[in-house]
XYZ file of C-alpha atoms in Angstrom:
421
model
C 0.000 0.000 0.000
C 1.413 3.421 -0.962
C 2.247 6.046 1.661
C -0.461 8.383 0.217
C -3.100 5.644 0.465
C -2.063 4.863 4.061
C -2.294 8.574 4.929
C -5.781 8.901 3.368
C -6.973 5.783 5.199
C -5.673 7.047 8.549
C -7.221 10.460 7.962
C -10.604 8.856 7.191
C -10.451 6.780 10.369
C -9.471 9.822 12.456
C -12.387 11.910 11.152
C -14.799 9.028 11.737
C -13.595 8.651 15.320
C -13.952 12.388 15.932
C -17.498 12.336 14.622
C -18.402 9.368 16.769
C -16.919 10.974 19.861
C -18.778 14.232 19.270
C -15.614 16.283 18.873
C -16.735 17.633 15.517
C -19.315 20.334 16.253
C -22.848 20.050 14.883
C -25.129 23.082 14.714
C -28.305 21.005 15.003
C -29.439 17.973 16.960
C -28.757 17.702 20.702
C -26.000 19.348 22.729
C -24.789 18.857 26.289
C -27.694 20.935 27.595
C -30.140 18.436 26.144
C -31.789 20.899 23.734
C -33.161 19.286 20.589
C -32.677 21.596 17.611
C -33.423 21.642 13.915
C -33.263 23.800 10.792
C -32.363 27.432 11.443
C -30.891 26.786 14.896
C -27.149 26.982 15.591
C -26.469 25.430 18.982
C -22.771 26.233 18.824
C -23.252 29.978 18.409
C -26.691 30.043 20.054
C -28.560 31.699 17.207
C -32.010 31.168 15.749
C -32.732 32.359 12.210
C -36.247 33.391 11.223
C -37.520 34.449 7.803
C -39.346 37.570 6.636
C -41.146 37.584 3.275
C -42.499 41.089 2.756
C -42.801 43.666 -0.028
C -39.843 46.034 0.246
C -40.521 47.424 -3.225
C -43.668 48.062 -5.253
C -46.926 49.814 -4.329
C -47.527 47.911 -1.070
C -43.980 48.424 0.237
C -43.880 51.944 1.679
C -47.361 52.045 3.208
C -47.425 48.506 4.612
C -44.516 46.127 3.993
C -41.579 48.272 5.085
C -42.993 49.603 8.379
C -44.459 46.222 9.344
C -41.155 44.410 8.808
C -39.382 47.171 10.696
C -41.635 46.489 13.670
C -40.412 42.874 13.652
C -36.798 44.030 13.348
C -37.031 46.469 16.259
C -38.706 43.903 18.515
C -35.945 41.352 18.016
C -33.170 43.939 18.224
C -34.509 44.767 21.670
C -34.713 41.066 22.588
C -31.130 40.486 21.448
C -29.909 43.530 23.360
C -31.358 41.973 26.522
C -29.440 38.747 25.970
C -31.808 36.983 23.586
C -34.247 34.208 24.437
C -32.607 31.941 27.008
C -29.313 33.134 25.600
C -30.230 32.537 21.939
C -29.959 35.574 19.654
C -32.473 35.917 16.820
C -31.311 36.621 13.266
C -33.656 37.589 10.442
C -33.363 36.539 6.806
C -35.392 39.123 4.878
C -36.576 38.867 1.278
C -38.531 41.267 -0.945
C -41.718 39.563 -2.141
C -42.995 42.647 -4.027
C -46.484 41.406 -3.018
C -46.181 38.872 -5.853
C -47.374 35.310 -5.052
C -45.077 33.656 -7.606
C -42.056 35.535 -6.321
C -43.080 34.677 -2.764
C -42.862 30.985 -3.654
C -39.396 31.439 -5.172
C -38.139 33.297 -2.115
C -39.631 30.750 0.247
C -37.785 28.007 -1.608
C -34.554 29.995 -1.273
C -34.701 30.210 2.506
C -36.829 27.294 3.730
C -33.761 25.185 4.527
C -32.161 28.063 6.433
C -34.870 29.286 8.827
C -36.750 27.807 11.764
C -40.006 29.605 10.929
C -41.355 32.566 8.953
C -41.754 35.464 11.394
C -43.599 37.676 8.898
C -45.360 36.693 5.676
C -47.153 39.795 4.482
C -50.241 39.605 2.336
C -53.152 37.252 1.852
C -52.468 36.064 -1.732
C -48.737 35.729 -1.046
C -49.254 33.767 2.172
C -51.790 31.511 0.444
C -49.115 30.819 -2.165
C -46.718 29.290 0.390
C -49.070 27.698 2.925
C -48.893 24.197 1.427
C -45.102 24.406 1.102
C -44.850 25.448 4.747
C -47.130 22.594 5.792
C -44.945 20.099 3.918
C -41.920 21.524 5.757
C -43.737 21.548 9.143
C -42.841 25.251 9.277
C -44.840 27.764 11.292
C -45.695 30.995 9.459
C -46.694 34.167 11.291
C -49.128 35.676 8.828
C -49.246 39.444 8.426
C -52.712 38.934 7.032
C -56.002 38.381 8.812
C -57.663 36.087 6.292
C -60.100 33.890 8.184
C -59.443 30.990 5.799
C -55.987 30.645 7.309
C -57.561 29.591 10.613
C -57.951 26.195 8.925
C -54.203 25.897 8.328
C -52.220 23.910 10.890
C -48.991 25.875 10.529
C -50.393 29.405 10.098
C -50.495 31.904 12.973
C -53.071 34.708 12.920
C -52.645 37.769 15.155
C -55.833 39.813 15.500
C -59.434 39.742 14.337
C -59.923 38.275 10.830
C -61.075 40.479 7.942
C -64.359 38.653 7.709
C -65.220 39.579 11.293
C -64.009 43.166 10.805
C -66.732 43.647 8.191
C -69.355 42.128 10.465
C -68.309 44.348 13.364
C -68.455 47.416 11.119
C -72.090 46.845 10.256
C -72.940 45.903 13.838
C -71.749 49.427 14.665
C -73.966 50.943 11.969
C -77.108 48.981 12.868
C -76.847 48.306 16.596
C -74.810 51.232 17.892
C -75.954 53.993 15.522
C -79.454 52.586 15.115
C -79.540 52.752 11.311
C -82.029 50.109 10.184
C -81.933 48.486 6.749
C -79.109 50.724 5.475
C -78.313 50.764 1.734
C -74.880 49.194 1.544
C -72.225 48.068 -0.910
C -68.710 46.676 -0.985
C -65.751 47.168 -3.319
C -63.186 44.420 -2.835
C -59.862 43.278 -4.263
C -60.416 40.231 -6.457
C -58.224 37.745 -4.573
C -58.234 35.777 -1.313
C -58.050 38.996 0.713
C -61.049 40.489 -1.023
C -63.006 37.246 -0.858
C -62.656 37.208 2.920
C -64.077 40.718 3.086
C -66.914 39.696 0.768
C -67.701 36.655 2.948
C -67.990 38.906 5.981
C -70.133 41.358 4.045
C -72.580 38.648 2.960
C -72.802 37.341 6.518
C -73.450 40.895 7.745
C -76.232 41.360 5.164
C -78.006 38.300 6.550
C -77.300 39.038 10.222
C -78.250 42.722 10.267
C -80.861 43.035 7.538
C -78.718 45.242 5.333
C -80.153 46.474 2.047
C -77.246 45.377 -0.134
C -77.534 47.331 -3.375
C -74.193 46.550 -5.054
C -70.937 44.568 -4.880
C -67.951 45.234 -7.148
C -64.497 43.706 -7.513
C -61.273 45.235 -8.827
C -58.000 43.635 -9.911
C -54.906 43.980 -7.748
C -53.118 45.926 -10.490
C -56.083 48.095 -11.549
C -55.631 51.854 -11.700
C -59.087 52.890 -12.918
C -62.027 52.486 -10.527
C -64.664 54.400 -12.467
C -66.841 51.347 -13.116
C -66.927 50.229 -9.494
C -67.622 53.698 -8.102
C -70.233 54.476 -10.750
C -72.093 51.283 -9.839
C -72.209 52.235 -6.150
C -73.425 55.725 -7.010
C -76.077 54.498 -9.447
C -77.430 51.994 -6.929
C -77.533 54.547 -4.125
C -75.195 52.846 -1.634
C -74.970 54.993 1.505
C -72.396 52.849 3.351
C -69.614 51.369 1.206
C -67.060 48.971 2.645
C -63.589 48.834 1.042
C -61.547 45.643 1.226
C -58.602 47.246 -0.527
C -54.966 48.239 -0.179
C -53.975 51.896 0.373
C -53.206 52.729 -3.261
C -56.586 51.399 -4.390
C -58.325 53.195 -1.522
C -56.886 56.490 -2.758
C -57.990 55.747 -6.314
C -61.509 54.745 -5.308
C -62.150 57.695 -3.008
C -60.564 60.154 -5.436
C -62.697 58.821 -8.282
C -65.835 59.098 -6.163
C -65.065 62.738 -5.344
C -64.615 63.500 -9.029
C -68.015 61.917 -9.703
C -69.691 63.850 -6.912
C -70.315 60.749 -4.819
C -69.690 60.783 -1.061
C -71.069 57.767 0.827
C -69.812 56.788 4.250
C -66.659 54.883 3.382
C -65.707 52.083 5.797
C -62.180 50.719 5.388
C -60.747 47.294 6.139
C -57.700 47.591 8.402
C -55.073 47.261 5.594
C -56.914 49.789 3.386
C -55.407 52.875 5.009
C -51.897 54.165 5.528
C -50.840 57.488 7.003
C -48.769 57.988 3.840
C -52.010 58.734 1.998
C -52.300 61.921 4.034
C -49.191 63.143 2.247
C -51.439 63.844 -0.752
C -53.118 67.168 0.115
C -56.160 66.556 -2.096
C -56.921 63.308 -0.234
C -56.839 64.751 3.279
C -60.373 66.214 3.359
C -61.772 63.106 1.630
C -60.091 60.604 3.937
C -61.021 62.613 7.023
C -64.629 61.490 6.557
C -63.751 57.788 6.370
C -64.079 55.119 9.029
C -61.604 52.304 9.495
C -62.147 49.022 11.348
C -59.107 47.931 13.337
C -58.043 47.163 16.895
C -55.308 47.755 19.412
C -53.678 50.542 21.375
C -53.284 53.963 19.826
C -49.698 55.123 19.406
C -48.523 56.911 22.537
C -51.108 55.410 24.907
C -48.744 54.819 27.817
C -51.512 53.321 29.933
C -50.627 50.121 28.043
C -47.385 48.518 29.268
C -46.713 47.099 25.816
C -46.828 50.606 24.350
C -44.374 51.878 26.959
C -41.929 49.139 25.995
C -42.465 49.639 22.272
C -41.837 53.387 22.497
C -38.653 52.754 24.481
C -37.456 50.266 21.872
C -38.303 52.668 19.045
C -36.320 55.440 20.758
C -33.305 53.149 21.042
C -33.361 51.171 17.797
C -35.437 53.248 15.329
C -35.472 56.874 16.509
C -36.625 58.109 13.095
C -39.741 55.897 13.147
C -42.947 57.898 12.953
C -46.231 56.675 14.468
C -47.472 53.886 12.233
C -50.117 51.217 12.768
C -48.354 48.683 10.540
C -45.104 49.083 12.481
C -47.107 48.470 15.644
C -48.643 45.323 14.133
C -45.219 43.923 13.197
C -43.911 44.619 16.687
C -47.015 43.061 18.252
C -47.055 39.896 16.135
C -43.445 39.350 17.191
C -44.607 38.981 20.777
C -46.448 35.831 19.713
C -43.352 34.558 17.892
C -41.315 35.245 21.034
C -43.829 33.330 23.178
C -43.604 30.300 20.869
C -39.797 30.367 20.875
C -39.676 30.716 24.658
C -42.108 27.834 25.146
C -40.125 25.639 22.744
C -36.886 26.432 24.573
C -38.544 25.692 27.912
C -39.518 22.329 26.418
C -35.925 21.932 25.150
C -37.220 21.240 21.648
C -36.595 23.935 19.033
C -37.201 21.759 16.037
C -40.096 22.661 13.736
C -42.226 19.945 15.313
C -41.281 21.298 18.708
C -42.355 24.778 17.611
C -45.785 23.481 16.562
C -46.175 21.717 19.897
C -45.205 24.934 21.690
C -47.658 26.992 19.639
C -50.583 24.674 20.240
C -49.875 24.630 23.987
C -49.714 28.419 24.412
C -53.465 28.841 24.995
C -53.200 32.607 25.605
C -50.606 35.323 25.003
C -50.677 38.682 26.780
C -49.647 41.372 24.278
C -49.252 44.114 26.829
C -52.358 45.933 25.691
C -51.055 46.510 22.160
C -53.831 44.094 21.219
C -56.213 42.250 23.505
C -54.819 38.902 24.735
C -54.868 36.361 21.910
C -55.931 32.755 22.388
C -54.953 29.693 20.380
C -55.977 26.060 20.426
C -55.613 22.905 18.395
C -55.602 23.078 14.610
C -58.329 20.420 14.705
C -60.791 23.216 15.565
C -60.500 26.293 13.300
C -62.614 28.297 15.754
C -59.877 27.781 18.329
C -57.380 29.335 15.896
C -59.270 32.660 15.685
C -57.251 34.675 18.205
C -59.660 37.606 18.738
C -63.109 38.722 17.530
C -63.246 42.327 18.751
C -62.714 45.581 16.852
C -62.879 49.331 17.183
C -64.366 51.645 14.567
C -62.206 54.733 14.110
C -62.589 57.889 12.075
C -59.546 59.089 10.165
C -58.273 62.212 11.937
C -54.977 63.705 10.719
C -54.477 65.490 14.066
C -53.978 62.163 15.893
C -50.573 60.383 16.179
C -51.593 57.530 13.860
C -54.294 59.640 12.169
C -57.243 57.730 13.645
C -59.690 58.568 16.454
C -61.840 56.079 18.366
C -65.562 56.258 17.571
C -66.969 53.054 19.044
C -64.715 51.735 21.750
C -63.597 48.132 21.643
C -66.504 45.721 21.060
C -67.504 42.392 19.532
C -70.693 42.414 17.459
C -73.301 39.700 17.647
C -72.477 38.281 14.213
C -68.718 38.166 14.860
C -69.300 36.511 18.220
C -71.371 33.718 16.672
C -69.507 33.273 13.369
C -68.188 29.759 12.793
C -65.053 28.881 10.846
């Protein structure tokens, strides 16, 4: 046997012995502490990598995607500055989805073998595009969407009241709190999964509250002209028109209506408004008459301990951040992610299966008043995966920190309370 062959054989045996003895480090599996770890977890350096799939470019980026992802970033910067979660620091792998479902799938496939879970998947159609892939990977996805259909998905995490119930609560406010009986109503909705959830809630509200539904109209996600939809609402005499839209479409719809001399009471789904719209002077007086259905603490409300902490973290890690509801949502949803990670670490199992077990055993998470406490149960019961059912109806008011003012107080309408998933 040649000297080179002997050397290679000895080297192979040495490496094998090192592996068997545990001297060669492994970033996953079990370590001396007994923690079971999987994809996205580095036990040697004590890091956990999470993914963010959000639009950082395109029309949804500035009003929604960028501030929401920044909320996630600031939350985990603050966690890391305090020593992490049981000593584990959290890293984020962020990708620009451009609010494009096909691109979302490509980006998911790029990072799915590198991250423990998705900490922020923004958008209903984009999250729908990856839900089956995530299920196949046993990967939890924190959905920055409130589509009620996702309550049926084992690995999807909702944070807040679903769109469908937002619509129902809006019309409970009109009928039961304002006392308007048989109002003439309509809805303009984006023609995708997001819009369909709003339409489902609208149809349930029509039946529950005796609404006089005079018109429904859809628009495409890339549409720029809303003349047909607005003209239909005007011709049919809709007095209350719900918008399941994104901010750019909201501006187009309301601007078109003003040009046509039509001014119903607009009621906006929570993602339909962004404070950036108030940067267009012509829109300010039009938007100031609109209602928006949302929930949670108003920016600067220091009676909520979660707000106190968020403002402190903003001052330290994002001092240029202006009041923004989407930033607040990203920060708040990260509290649920933190709770899952902490529970998994307490269980000494930070594999993907361990994360699911941790999630399903949480039961309730206190969000410090940023949102009401959220509750979760087994994926076998979709109703147990609806974290909250309450909302507040606000009026857009540019003088307020996040440009909204409480009209209704926090409440849960009769239809939303009884709705089954």
